[in-house]
mmCIF file of C-alpha atoms and ligand atoms in Angstrom:
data_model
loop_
_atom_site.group_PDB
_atom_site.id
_atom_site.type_symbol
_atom_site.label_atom_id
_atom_site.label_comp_id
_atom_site.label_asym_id
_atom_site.label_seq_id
_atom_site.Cartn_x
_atom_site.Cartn_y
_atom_site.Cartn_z
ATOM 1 C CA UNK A 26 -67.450 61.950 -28.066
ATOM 2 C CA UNK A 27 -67.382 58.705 -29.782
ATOM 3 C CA UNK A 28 -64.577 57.045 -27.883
ATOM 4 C CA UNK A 29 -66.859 57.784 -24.921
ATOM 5 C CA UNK A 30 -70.185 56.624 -25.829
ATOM 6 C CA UNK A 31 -68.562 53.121 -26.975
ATOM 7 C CA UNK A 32 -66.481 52.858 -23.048
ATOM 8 C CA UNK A 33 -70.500 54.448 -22.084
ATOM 9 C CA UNK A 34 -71.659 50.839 -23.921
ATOM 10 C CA UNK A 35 -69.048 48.974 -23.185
ATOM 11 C CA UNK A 36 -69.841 49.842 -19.144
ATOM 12 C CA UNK A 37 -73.533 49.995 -19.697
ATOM 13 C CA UNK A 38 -72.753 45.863 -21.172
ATOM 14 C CA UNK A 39 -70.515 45.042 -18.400
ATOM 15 C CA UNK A 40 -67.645 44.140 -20.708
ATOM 16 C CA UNK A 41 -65.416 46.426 -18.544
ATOM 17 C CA UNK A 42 -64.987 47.725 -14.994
ATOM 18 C CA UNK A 43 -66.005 51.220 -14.102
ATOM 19 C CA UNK A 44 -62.400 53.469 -13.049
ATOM 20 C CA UNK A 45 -61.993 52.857 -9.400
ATOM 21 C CA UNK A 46 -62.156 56.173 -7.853
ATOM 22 C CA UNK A 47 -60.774 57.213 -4.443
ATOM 23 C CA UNK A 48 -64.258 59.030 -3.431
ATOM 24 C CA UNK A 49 -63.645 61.447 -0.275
ATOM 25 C CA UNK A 50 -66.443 60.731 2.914
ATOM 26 C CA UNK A 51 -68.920 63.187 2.257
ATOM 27 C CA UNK A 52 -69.323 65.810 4.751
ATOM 28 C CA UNK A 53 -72.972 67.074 6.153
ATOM 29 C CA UNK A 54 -72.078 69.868 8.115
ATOM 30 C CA UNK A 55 -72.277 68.453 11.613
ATOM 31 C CA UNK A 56 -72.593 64.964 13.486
ATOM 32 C CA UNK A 57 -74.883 62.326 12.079
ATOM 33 C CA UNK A 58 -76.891 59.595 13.815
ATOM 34 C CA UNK A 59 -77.805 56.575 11.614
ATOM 35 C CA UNK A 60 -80.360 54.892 13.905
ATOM 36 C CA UNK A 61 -81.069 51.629 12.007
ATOM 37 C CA UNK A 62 -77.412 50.136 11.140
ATOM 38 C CA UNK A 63 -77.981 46.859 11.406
ATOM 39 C CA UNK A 64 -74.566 45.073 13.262
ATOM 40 C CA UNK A 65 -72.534 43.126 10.616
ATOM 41 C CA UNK A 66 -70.828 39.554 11.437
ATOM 42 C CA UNK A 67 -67.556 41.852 11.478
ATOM 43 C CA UNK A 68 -68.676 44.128 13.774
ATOM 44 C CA UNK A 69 -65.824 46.613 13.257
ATOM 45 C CA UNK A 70 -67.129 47.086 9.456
ATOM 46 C CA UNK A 71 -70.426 49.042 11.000
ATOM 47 C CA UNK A 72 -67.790 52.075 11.131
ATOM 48 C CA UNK A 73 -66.275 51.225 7.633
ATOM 49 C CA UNK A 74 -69.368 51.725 6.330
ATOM 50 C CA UNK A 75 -69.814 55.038 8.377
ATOM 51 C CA UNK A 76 -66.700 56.786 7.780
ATOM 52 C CA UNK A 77 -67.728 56.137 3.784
ATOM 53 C CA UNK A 78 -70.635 57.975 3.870
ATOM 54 C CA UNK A 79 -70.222 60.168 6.359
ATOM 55 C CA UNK A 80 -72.056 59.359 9.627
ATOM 56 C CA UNK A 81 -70.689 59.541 12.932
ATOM 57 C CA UNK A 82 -72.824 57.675 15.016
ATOM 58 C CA UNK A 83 -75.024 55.092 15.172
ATOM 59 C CA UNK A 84 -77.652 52.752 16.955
ATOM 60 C CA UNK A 85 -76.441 48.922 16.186
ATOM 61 C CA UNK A 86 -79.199 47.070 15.746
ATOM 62 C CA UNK A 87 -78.698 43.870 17.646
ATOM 63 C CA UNK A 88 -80.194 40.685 18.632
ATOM 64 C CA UNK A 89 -80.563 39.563 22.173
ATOM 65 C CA UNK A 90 -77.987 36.854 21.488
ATOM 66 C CA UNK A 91 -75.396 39.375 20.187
ATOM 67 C CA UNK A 92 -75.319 41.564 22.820
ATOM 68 C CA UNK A 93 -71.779 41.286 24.149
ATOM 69 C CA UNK A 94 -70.609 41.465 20.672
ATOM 70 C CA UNK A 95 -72.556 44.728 20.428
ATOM 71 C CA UNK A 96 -70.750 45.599 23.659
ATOM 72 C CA UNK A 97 -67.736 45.238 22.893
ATOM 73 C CA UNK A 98 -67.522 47.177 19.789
ATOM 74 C CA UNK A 99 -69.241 49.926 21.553
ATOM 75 C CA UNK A 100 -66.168 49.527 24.335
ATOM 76 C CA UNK A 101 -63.601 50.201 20.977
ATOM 77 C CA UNK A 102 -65.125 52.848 19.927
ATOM 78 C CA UNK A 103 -66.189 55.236 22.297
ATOM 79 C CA UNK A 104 -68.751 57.297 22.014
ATOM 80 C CA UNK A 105 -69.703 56.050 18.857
ATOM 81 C CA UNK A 106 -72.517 53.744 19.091
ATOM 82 C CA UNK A 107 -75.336 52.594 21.187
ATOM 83 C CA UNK A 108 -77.192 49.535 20.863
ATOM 84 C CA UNK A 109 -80.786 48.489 20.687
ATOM 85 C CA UNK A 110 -82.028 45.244 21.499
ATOM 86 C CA UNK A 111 -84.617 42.808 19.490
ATOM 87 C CA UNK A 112 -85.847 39.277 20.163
ATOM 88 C CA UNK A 113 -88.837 37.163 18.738
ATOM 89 C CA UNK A 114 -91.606 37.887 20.977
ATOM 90 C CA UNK A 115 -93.301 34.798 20.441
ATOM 91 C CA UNK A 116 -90.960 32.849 22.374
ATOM 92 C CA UNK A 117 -91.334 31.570 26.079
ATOM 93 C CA UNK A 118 -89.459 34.224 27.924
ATOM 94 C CA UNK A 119 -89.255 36.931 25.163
ATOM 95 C CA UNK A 120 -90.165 39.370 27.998
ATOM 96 C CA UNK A 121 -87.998 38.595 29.993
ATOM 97 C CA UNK A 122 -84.645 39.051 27.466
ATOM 98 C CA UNK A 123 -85.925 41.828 26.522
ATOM 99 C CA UNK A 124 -86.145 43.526 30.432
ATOM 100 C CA UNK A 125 -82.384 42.119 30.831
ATOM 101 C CA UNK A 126 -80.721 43.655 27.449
ATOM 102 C CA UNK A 127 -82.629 47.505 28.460
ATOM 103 C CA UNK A 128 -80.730 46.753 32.310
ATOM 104 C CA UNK A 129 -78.210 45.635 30.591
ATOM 105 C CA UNK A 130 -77.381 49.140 28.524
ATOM 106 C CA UNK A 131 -79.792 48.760 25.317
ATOM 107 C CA UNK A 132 -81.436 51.990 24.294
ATOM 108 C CA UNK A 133 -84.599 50.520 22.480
ATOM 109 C CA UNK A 134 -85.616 47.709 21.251
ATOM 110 C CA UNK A 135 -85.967 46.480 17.711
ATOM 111 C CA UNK A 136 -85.957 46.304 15.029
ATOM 112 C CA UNK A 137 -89.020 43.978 15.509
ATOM 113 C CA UNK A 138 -89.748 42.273 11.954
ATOM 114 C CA UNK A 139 -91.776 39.311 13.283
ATOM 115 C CA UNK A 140 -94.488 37.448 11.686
ATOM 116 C CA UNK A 141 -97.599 38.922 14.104
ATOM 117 C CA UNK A 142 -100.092 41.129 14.244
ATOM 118 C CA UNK A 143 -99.500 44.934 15.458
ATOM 119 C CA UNK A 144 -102.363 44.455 18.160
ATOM 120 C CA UNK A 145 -101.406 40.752 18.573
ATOM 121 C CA UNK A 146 -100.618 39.445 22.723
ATOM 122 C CA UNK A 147 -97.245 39.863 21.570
ATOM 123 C CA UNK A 148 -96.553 42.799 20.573
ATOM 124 C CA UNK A 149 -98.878 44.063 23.314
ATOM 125 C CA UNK A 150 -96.212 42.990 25.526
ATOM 126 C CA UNK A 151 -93.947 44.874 24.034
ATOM 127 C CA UNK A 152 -95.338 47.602 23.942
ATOM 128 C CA UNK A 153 -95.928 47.605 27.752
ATOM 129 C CA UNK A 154 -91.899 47.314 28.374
ATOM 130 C CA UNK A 155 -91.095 50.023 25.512
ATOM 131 C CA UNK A 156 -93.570 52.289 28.344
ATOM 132 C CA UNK A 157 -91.932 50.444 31.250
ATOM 133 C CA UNK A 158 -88.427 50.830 30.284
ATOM 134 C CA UNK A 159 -88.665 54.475 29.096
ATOM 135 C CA UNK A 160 -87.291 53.309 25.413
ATOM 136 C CA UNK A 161 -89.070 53.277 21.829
ATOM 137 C CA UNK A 162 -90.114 50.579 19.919
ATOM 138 C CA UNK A 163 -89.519 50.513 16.031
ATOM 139 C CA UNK A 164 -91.157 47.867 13.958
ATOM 140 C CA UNK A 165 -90.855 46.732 10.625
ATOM 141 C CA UNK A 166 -94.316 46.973 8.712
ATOM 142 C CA UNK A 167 -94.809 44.898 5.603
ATOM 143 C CA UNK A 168 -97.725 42.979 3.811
ATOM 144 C CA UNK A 169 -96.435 42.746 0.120
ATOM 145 C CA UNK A 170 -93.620 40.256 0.035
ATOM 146 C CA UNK A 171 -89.871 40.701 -1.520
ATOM 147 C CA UNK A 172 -89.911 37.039 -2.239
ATOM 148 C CA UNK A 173 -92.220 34.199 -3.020
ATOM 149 C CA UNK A 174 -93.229 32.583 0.519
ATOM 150 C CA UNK A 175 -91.865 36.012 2.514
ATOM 151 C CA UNK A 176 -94.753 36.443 5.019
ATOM 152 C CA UNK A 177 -96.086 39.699 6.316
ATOM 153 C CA UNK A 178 -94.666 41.605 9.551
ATOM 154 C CA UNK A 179 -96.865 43.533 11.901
ATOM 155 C CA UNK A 180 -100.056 43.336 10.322
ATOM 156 C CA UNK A 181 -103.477 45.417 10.977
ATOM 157 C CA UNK A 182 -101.545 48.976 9.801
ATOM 158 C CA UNK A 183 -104.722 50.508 9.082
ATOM 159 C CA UNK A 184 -105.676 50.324 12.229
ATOM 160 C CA UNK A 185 -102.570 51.492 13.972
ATOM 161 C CA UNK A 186 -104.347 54.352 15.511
ATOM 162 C CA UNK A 187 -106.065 52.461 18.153
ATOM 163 C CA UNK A 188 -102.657 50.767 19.565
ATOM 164 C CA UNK A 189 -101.192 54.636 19.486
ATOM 165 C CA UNK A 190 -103.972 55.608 21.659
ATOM 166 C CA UNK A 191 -104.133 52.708 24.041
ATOM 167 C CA UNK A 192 -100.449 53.275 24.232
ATOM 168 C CA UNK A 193 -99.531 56.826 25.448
ATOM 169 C CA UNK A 194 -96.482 56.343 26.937
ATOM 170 C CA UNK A 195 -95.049 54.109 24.532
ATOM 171 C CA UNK A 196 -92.783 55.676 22.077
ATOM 172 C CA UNK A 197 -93.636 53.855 18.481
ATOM 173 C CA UNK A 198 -90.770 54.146 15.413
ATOM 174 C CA UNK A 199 -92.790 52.920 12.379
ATOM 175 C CA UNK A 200 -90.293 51.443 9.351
ATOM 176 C CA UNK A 201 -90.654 49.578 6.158
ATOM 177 C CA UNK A 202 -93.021 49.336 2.991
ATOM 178 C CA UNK A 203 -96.370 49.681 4.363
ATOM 179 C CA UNK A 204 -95.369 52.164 6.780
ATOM 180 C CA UNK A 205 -94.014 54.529 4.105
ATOM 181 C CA UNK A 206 -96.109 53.448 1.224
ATOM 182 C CA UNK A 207 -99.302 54.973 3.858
ATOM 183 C CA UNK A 208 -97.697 58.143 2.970
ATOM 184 C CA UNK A 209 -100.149 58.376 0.353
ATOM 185 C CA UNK A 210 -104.072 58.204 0.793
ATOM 186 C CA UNK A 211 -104.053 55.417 -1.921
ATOM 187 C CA UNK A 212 -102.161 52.276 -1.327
ATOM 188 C CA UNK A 213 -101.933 49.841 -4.025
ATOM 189 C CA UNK A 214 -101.888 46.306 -3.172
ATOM 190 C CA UNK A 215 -99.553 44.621 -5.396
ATOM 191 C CA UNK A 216 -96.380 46.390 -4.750
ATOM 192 C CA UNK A 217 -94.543 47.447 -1.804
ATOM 193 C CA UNK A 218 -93.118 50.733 -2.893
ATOM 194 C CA UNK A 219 -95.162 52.569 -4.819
ATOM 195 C CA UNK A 220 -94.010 55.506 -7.237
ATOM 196 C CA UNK A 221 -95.433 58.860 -8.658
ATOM 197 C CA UNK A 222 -97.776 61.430 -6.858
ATOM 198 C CA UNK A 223 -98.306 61.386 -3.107
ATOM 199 C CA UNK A 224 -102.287 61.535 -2.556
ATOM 200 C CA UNK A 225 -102.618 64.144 0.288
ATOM 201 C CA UNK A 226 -104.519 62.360 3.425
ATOM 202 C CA UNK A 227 -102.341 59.461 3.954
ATOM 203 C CA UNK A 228 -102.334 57.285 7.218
ATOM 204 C CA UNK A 229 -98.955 58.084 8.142
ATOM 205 C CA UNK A 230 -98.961 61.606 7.929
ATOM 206 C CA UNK A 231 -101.984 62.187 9.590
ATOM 207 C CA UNK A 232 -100.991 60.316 12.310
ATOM 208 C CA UNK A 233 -97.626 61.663 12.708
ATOM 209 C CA UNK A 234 -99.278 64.606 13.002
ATOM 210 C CA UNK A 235 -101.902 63.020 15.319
ATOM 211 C CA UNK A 236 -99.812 61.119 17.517
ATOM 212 C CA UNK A 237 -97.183 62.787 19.647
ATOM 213 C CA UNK A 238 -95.988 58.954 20.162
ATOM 214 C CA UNK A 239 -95.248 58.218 16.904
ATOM 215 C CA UNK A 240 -91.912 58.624 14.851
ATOM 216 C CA UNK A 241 -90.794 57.602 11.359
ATOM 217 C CA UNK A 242 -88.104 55.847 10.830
ATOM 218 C CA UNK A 243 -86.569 56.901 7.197
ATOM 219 C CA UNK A 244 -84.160 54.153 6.407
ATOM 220 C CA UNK A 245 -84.182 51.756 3.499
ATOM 221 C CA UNK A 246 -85.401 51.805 0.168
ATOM 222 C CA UNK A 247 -89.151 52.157 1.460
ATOM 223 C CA UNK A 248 -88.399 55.424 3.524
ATOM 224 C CA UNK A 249 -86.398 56.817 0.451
ATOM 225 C CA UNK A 250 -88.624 55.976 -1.918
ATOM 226 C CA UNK A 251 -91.256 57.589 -0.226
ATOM 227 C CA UNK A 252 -89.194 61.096 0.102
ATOM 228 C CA UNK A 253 -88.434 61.286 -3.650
ATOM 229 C CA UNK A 254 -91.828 60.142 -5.123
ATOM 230 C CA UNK A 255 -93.016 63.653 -5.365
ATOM 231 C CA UNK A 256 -90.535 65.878 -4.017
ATOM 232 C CA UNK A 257 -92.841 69.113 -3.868
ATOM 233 C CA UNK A 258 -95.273 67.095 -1.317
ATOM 234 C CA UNK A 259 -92.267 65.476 0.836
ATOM 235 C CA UNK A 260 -90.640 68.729 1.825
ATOM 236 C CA UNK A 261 -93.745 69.743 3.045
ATOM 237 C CA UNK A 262 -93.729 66.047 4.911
ATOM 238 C CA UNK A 263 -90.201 66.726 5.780
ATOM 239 C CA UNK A 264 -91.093 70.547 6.999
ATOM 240 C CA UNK A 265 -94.120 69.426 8.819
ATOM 241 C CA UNK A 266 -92.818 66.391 10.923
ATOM 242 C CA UNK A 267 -89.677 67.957 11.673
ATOM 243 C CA UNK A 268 -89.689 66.485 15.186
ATOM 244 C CA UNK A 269 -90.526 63.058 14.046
ATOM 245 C CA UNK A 270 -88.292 61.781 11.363
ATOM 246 C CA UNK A 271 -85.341 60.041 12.195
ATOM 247 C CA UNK A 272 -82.460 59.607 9.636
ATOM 248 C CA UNK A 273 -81.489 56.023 9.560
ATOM 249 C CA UNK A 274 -80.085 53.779 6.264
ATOM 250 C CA UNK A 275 -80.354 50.004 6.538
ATOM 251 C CA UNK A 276 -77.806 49.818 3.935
ATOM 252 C CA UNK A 277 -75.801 46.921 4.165
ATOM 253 C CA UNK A 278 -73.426 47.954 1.152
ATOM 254 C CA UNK A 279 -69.587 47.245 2.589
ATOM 255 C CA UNK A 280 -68.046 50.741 2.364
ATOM 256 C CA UNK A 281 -70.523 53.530 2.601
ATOM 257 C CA UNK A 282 -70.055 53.759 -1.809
ATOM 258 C CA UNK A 283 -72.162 51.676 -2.893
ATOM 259 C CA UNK A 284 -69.769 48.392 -3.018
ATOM 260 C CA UNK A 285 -71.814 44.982 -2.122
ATOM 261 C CA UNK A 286 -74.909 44.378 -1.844
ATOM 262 C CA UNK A 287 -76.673 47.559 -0.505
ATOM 263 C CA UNK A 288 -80.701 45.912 -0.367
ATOM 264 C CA UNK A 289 -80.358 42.494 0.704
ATOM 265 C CA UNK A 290 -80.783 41.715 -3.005
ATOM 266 C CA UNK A 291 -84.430 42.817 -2.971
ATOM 267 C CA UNK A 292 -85.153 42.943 -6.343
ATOM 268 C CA UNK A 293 -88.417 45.284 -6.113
ATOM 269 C CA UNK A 294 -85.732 47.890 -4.386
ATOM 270 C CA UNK A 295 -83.679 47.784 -7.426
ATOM 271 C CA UNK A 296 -83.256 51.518 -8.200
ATOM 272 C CA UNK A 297 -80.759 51.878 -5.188
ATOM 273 C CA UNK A 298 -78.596 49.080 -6.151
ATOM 274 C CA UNK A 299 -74.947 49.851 -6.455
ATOM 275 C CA UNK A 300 -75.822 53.016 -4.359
ATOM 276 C CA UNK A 301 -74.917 53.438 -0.713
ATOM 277 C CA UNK A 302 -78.783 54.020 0.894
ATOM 278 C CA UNK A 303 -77.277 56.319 3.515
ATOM 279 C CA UNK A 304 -75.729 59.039 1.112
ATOM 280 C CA UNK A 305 -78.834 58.707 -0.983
ATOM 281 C CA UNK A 306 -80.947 59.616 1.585
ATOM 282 C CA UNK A 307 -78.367 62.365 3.296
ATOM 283 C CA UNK A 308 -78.614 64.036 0.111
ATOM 284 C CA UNK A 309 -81.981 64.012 -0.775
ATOM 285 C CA UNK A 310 -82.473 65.289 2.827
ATOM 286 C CA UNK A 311 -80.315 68.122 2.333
ATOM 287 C CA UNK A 312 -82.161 68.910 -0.856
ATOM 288 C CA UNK A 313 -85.403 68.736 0.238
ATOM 289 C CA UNK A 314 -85.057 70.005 4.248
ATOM 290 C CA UNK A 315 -83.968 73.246 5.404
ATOM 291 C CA UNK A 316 -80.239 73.349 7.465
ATOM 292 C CA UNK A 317 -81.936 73.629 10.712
ATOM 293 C CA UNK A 318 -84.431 70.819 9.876
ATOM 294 C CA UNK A 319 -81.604 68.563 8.577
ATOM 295 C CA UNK A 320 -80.214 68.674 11.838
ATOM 296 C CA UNK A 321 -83.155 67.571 13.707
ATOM 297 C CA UNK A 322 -83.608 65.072 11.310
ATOM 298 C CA UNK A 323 -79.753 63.533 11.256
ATOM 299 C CA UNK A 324 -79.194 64.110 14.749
ATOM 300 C CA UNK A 325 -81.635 65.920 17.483
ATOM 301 C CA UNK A 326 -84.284 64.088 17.100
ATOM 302 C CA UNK A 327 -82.864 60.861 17.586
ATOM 303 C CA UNK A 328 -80.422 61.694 19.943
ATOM 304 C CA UNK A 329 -83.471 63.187 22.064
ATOM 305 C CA UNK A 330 -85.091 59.802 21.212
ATOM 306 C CA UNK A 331 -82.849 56.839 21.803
ATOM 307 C CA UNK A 332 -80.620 59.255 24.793
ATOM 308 C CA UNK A 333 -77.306 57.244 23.432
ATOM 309 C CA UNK A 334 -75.258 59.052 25.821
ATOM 310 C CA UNK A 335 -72.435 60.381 23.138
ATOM 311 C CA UNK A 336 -70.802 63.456 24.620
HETATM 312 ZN ZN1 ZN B 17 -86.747 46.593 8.161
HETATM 313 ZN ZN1 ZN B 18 -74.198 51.975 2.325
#
């Protein structure tokens, strides 16, 4: 017991390097669709990172620009990915690139992390061609910053509702720390993931359950902080927008274990930090969800969604 509390502190100090460990993929009973894997510089490491943590599919999130790139990973793996497509909508001609990437084989567009207004022009615009094209729309909604300077994305959350109703037909994915920190009826103001009890009456779940248009997008630190803040209110979340949630991990850790960087370096997300964000969520998912809800969650719903195509 000694000798192992002084490697413990020795560890705990980094004086010495945790045992490497050959750790087997984890295995979740069935196929699983990340939809937010954001594609890498070396494209080909998107399925290093799946085949760690056990995911079989995957939407690549991509930028107009990287399209072929995109493209051409899809064309080496087959029937692995499909691609969304995302451009600043600001821009002369943002409409336009957008229209082109959905012909083009895109399956939705985002993820839109933009410095505008949810019911700006813009977005507006966007919105319209999400209807148009038949694909959804996920955005990235966050007031609090992760660094000094870091400006807000999609602002006017609380009033969200009105866009969902002037927008029937347009299929909304909501992501990121306001989104999920709305899963509570209080919402503190100088942090963007808040911890402890879940408030019952928050924005998001009432309008998940309001809104047959809206989804929730579960990836990142926000979406699995919000899922184990109080565990005995998030299964009945997780039991009660079974149709809505969409597994995705936004982990950009190298190898599905943790390795790398897995938040961007955010240091409010600290807690998942040497983790991979992907397993973490898989398995608090298949400790808080049912089997059959799992499955919607990892893979019917957004295969139903996004209509990838994989056989
Ligand atoms: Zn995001
Ligand atoms: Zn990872």
């Amino acid at each position: 017991m000694e000798r192992r509390r002084f490697v413990k502190s020795l560890l705990a100090a980094g004086l010495i390097a945790p045992r490497v460990q050959a750790q087997s993929a984890p295995d979740w009973g069935g196929p699983v669709l990340d939809t937010h894997l954001h594609l890498r510089k070396d494209a080909d490491s998107c399925l290093t990172h799946m085949q760690g943590c056990g995911v079989t599919n995957a939407i690549l999130l991509t930028p107009a620009t990287d399209q072929d790139r995109a493209r051409q990973e899809m064309e080496r793996r087959p029937g692995r990915f499909a691609r969304s497509v995302r451009t600043d909508p600001t821009m002369a001609g943002a409409d336009q690139v957008l229209r082109d990437a959905l012909k083009g084989g895109a399956v939705s567009i985002g993820e839109m992390k933009f410095n505008v207004a949810l019911d700006s022009a813009e977005m507006r615009r966007v919105y319209d061609i999400a209807a148009e094209m038949q694909v959804p729309v996920m955005m990235h909604i966050q007031t609090f910053p992760h660094f000094p300077a870091e400006k807000p994305y999609n602002t006017g959350y609380p009033q969200f509702d009105k866009i969902l109703r002037a927008y029937p037909k347009t299929m909304f994915i909501g992501h990121g720390d306001l989104f999920w920190a709305h899963i509570s009826a209080d919402v503190p103001t100088d942090r963007g993931y808040p911890a402890g009890p879940i408030k019952p009456g928050g924005l998001t779940d009432k309008w998940l359950a309001e809104f047959p248009n809206l989804y929730a997008d579960m990836s990142a630190n926000s979406g699995n902080n919000a899922l184990s803040r109080d565990t005995a209110l998030t299964r009945q979340f997780i039991t009660r927008h079974q149709r809505k949630l969409l597994f995705g991990s936004d982990c950009s850790c190298t190898d599905g274990n943790g390795s790398g960087v897995s938040q961007n370096r955010n240091p409010e997300a600290a807690r998942l930090a040497g983790k991979c964000v992907a397993r973490e969520t898989l398995g608090l998912l298949k400790q808080l969800a049912s089997p059959e809800i799992f499955r919607k969650v990892v893979w019917e719903n957004g295969t139903q969604l996004f209509k990838p195509g994989f056989s």
